Coordinates of C-alpha atoms in Angstrom, one line a residue:
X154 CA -55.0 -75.1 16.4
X155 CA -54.6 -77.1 19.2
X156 CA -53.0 -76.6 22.8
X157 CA -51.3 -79.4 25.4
X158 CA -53.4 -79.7 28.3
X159 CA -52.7 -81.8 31.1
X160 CA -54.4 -85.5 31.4
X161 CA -56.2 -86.5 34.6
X162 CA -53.7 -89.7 33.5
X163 CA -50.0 -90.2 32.6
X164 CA -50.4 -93.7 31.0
X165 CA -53.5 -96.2 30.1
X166 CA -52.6 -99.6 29.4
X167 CA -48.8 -99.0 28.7
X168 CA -49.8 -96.2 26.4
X169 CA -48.4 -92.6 27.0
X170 CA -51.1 -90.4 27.3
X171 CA -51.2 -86.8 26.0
X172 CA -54.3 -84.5 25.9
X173 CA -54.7 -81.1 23.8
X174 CA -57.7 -79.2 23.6
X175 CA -59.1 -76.4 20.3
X176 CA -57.6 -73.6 20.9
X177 CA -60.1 -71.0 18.2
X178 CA -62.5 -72.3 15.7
X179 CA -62.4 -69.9 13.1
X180 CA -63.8 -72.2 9.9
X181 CA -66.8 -75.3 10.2
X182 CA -63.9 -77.4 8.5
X183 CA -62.1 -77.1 11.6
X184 CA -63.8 -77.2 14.1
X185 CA -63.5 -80.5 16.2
X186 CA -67.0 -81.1 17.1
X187 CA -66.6 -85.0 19.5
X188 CA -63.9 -85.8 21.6
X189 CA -61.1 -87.7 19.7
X190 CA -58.7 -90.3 20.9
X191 CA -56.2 -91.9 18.6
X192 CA -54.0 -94.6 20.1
X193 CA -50.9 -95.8 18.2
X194 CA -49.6 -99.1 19.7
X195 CA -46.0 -98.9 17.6
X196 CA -45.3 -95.8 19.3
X197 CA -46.7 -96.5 22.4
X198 CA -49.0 -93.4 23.1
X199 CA -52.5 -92.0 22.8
X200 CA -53.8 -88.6 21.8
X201 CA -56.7 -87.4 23.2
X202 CA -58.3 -84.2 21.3
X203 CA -61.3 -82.2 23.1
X204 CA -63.2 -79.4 21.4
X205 CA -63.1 -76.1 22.5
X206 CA -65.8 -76.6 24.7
X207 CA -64.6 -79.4 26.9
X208 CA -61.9 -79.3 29.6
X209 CA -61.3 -82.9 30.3
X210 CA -62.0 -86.4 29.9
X211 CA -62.1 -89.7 31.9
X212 CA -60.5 -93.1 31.8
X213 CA -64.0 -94.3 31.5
X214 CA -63.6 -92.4 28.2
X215 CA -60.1 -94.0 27.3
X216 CA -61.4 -97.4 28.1
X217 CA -64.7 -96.8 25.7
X218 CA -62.7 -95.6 23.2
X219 CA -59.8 -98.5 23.1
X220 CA -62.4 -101.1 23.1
X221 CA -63.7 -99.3 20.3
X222 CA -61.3 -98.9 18.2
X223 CA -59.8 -102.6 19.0
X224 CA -56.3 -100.9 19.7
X225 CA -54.0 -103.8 20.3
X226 CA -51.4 -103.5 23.5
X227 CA -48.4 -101.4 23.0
X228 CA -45.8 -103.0 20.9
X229 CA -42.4 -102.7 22.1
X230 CA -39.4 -102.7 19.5
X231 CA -37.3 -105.9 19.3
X232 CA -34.2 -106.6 18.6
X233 CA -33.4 -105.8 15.4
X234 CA -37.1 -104.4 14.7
X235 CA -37.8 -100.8 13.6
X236 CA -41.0 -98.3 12.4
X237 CA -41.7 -98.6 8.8
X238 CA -45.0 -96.7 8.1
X239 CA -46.4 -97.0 11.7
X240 CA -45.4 -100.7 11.8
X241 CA -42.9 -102.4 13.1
X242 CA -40.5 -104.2 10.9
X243 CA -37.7 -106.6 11.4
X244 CA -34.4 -106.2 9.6
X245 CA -31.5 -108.6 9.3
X246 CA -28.3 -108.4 8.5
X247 CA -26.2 -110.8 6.0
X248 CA -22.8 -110.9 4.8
X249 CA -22.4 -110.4 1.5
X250 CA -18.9 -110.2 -0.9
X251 CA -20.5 -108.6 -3.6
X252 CA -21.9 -105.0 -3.5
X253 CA -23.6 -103.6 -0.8
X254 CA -27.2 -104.1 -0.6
X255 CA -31.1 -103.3 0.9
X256 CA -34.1 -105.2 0.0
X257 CA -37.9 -106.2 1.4
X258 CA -38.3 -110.1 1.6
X259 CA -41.9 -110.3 0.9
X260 CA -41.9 -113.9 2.1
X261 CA -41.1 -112.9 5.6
X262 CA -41.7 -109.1 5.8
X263 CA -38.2 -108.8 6.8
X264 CA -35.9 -106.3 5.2
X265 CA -32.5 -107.8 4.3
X266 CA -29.2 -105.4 4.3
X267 CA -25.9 -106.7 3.6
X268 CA -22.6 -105.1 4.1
X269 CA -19.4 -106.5 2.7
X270 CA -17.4 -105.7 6.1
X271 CA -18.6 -105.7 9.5
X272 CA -21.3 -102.9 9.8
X273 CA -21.6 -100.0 12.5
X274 CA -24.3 -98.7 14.0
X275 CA -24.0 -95.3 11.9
X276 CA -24.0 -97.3 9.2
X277 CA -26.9 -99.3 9.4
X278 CA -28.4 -96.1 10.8
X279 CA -27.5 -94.2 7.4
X280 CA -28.7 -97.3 5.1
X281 CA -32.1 -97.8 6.7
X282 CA -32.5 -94.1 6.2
X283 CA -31.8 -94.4 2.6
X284 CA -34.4 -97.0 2.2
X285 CA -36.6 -95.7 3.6
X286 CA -36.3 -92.2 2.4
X287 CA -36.6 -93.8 -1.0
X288 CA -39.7 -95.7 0.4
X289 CA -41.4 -92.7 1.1
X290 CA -41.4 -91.1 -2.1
X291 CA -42.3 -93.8 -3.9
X292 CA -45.6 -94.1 -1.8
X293 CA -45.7 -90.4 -2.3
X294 CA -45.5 -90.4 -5.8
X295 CA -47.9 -93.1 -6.1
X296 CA -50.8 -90.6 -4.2
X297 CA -49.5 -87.8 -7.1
X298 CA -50.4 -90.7 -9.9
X299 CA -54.0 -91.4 -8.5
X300 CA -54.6 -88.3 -7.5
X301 CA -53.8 -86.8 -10.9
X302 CA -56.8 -85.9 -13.0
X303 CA -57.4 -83.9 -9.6
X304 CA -55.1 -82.2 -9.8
X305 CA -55.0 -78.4 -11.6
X306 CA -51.6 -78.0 -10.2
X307 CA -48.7 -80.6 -10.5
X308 CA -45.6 -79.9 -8.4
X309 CA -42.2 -79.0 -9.9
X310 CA -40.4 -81.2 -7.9
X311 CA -40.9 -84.0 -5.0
X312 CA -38.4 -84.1 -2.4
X313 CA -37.8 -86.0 0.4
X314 CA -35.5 -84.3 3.1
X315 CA -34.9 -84.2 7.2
X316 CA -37.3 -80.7 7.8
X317 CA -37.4 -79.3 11.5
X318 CA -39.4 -81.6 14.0
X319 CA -42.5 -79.7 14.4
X320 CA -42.9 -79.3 10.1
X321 CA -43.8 -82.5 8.4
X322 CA -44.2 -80.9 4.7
X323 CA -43.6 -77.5 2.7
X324 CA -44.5 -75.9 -0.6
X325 CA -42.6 -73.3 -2.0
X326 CA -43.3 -70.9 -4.4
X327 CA -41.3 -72.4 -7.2
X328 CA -43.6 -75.3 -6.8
X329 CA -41.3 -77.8 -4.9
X330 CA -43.3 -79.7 -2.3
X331 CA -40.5 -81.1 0.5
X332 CA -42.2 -84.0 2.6
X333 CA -39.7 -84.7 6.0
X334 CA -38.2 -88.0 6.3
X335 CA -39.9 -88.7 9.2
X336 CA -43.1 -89.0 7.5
X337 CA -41.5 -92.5 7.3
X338 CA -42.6 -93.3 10.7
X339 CA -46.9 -93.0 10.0
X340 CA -49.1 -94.8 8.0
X341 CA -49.2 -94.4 4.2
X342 CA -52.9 -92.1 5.8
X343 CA -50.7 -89.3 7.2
X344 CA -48.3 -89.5 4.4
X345 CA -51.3 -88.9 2.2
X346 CA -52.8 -86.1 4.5
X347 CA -49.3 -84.3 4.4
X348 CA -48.7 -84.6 0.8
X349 CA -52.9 -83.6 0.2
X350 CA -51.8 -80.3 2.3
X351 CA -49.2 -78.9 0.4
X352 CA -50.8 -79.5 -3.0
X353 CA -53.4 -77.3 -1.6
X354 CA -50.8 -74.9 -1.1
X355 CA -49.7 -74.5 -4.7
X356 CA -53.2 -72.7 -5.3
X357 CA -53.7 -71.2 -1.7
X358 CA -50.3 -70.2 -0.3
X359 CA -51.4 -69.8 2.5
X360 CA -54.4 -71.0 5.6
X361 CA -57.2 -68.7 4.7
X362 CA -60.2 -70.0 5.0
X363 CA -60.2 -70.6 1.0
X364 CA -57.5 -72.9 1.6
X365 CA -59.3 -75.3 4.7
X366 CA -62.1 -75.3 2.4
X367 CA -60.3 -76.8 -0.9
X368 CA -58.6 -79.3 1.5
X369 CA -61.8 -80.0 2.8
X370 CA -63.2 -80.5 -0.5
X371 CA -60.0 -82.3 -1.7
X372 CA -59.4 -84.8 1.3
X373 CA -63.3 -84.4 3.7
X374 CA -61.0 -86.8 6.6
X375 CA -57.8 -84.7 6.4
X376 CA -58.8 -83.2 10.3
X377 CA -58.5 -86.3 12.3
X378 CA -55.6 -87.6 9.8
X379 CA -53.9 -84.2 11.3
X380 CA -54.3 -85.0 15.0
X381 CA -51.2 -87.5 15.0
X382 CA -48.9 -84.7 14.0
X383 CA -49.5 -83.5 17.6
X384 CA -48.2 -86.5 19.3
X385 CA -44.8 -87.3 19.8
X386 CA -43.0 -90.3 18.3
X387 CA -39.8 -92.6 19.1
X388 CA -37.2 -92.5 16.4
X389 CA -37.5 -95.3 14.2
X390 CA -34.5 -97.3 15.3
X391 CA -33.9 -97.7 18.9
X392 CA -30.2 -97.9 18.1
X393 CA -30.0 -99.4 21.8
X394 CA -31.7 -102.5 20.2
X395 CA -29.1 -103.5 17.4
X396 CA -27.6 -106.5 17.4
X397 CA -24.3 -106.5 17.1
X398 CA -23.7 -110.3 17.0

């Protein structure tokens, strides 16, 4: 839908900057009609989205368009911080001689793990993937529960897995929907644009123009939900940043 283009800039205030422009506009649902820049501070990059029409943009537009939206400077990972839902969240790790554990401190918004031994980096690497696999498809299933006398077609099965890089979510015919782990690094929006996609699919499998218009009609925002999928993120632990102390 859309191709990489490249900016007049590399970066704009510390951000990354990457620029695609439409490629066809096949359906009024998705067509991009304004210029759209979407900057995402805990990743440290900006997309900038041009309709078919346009070529290019300015920093004059970049400038307009942060000032706009309020974006706050890029936030650079800590020690011991980490991407939880397109924010950035500090763990901390505590000796325990009972069982192994992982849990939020609401108090602090500071997620406690506690190993009985000394923990490795693949280990603390495995657990917060665990939590916050778990995570996601609890927020998942919480969009399933509102969204459920909407619904004329309830999956079979929700599953969380690691899916290639470039795919964020799949339907298959049994009625599975898969949702990749990494959905763990966006806001709960682009979880809920993902999931909103492939319940289309158990009606339309497929992207006829039937099925842009029942996402349309399901989710009217989904387009510039969809733009982040186009810009590349960090992992969500910089395992250069543990503390080993």
């Amino acid at each position: 839908m859309f191709c990489s283009i490249q900016p007049p800039m590399s970066t704009f205030a510390g951000y990354r900057v990457f620029c695609f422009r439409q490629t066809r506009t096949n359906l009024a649902e998705r067509t991009l009609r304004d210029d759209t820049i979407l900057f995402v501070p805990a990743h440290g990059v900006v997309g900038v989205f041009l309709p078919r029409h346009h070529a290019t943009f300015t920093a004059d537009q970049l400038l307009t368009a942060w000032e706009a939206q309020h974006s706050p400077a890029v936030h650079r990972l800590k020690r011991n911080e980490f991407i939880f839902f397109g924010r950035p969240l500090p763990f901390r790790l505590r000796p325990f001689t009972g069982y192994n554990d992982t849990w939020l401190d609401q108090e602090t918004s500071t997620l406690i793990i506690t190993f009985r031994r000394e923990a490795s980096v693949s280990q603390l690497h495995t657990r917060l993937n665990i939590f916050c696999e778990a995570q996601l498809k609890i927020r998942a299933q919480m969009f399933l529960d509102k969204w459920s006398s909407r619904l004329l077609k309830y999956p079979s099965s929700l599953v969380i897995k690691p899916l290639r890089p470039a795919v964020l979510g799949q339907c298959l015919r049994t009625g599975e929907i898969r949702l990749s782990s990494r959905l763990c690094l966006w806001p709960e929006s682009i979880v809920a644009e993902t999931l909103a996609h492939e319940l289309i699919h158990l009606h339309h499998f497929n992207h006829s123009p039937n099925f842009w218009r029942a996402l349309t009609a399901f989710m009217p925002d989904w387009l510039p939900r969809a733009l982040v999928h186009y810009l590349p993120v960090s992992n969500y632990l910089d395992l250069s940043l543990f503390n080993h102390s």
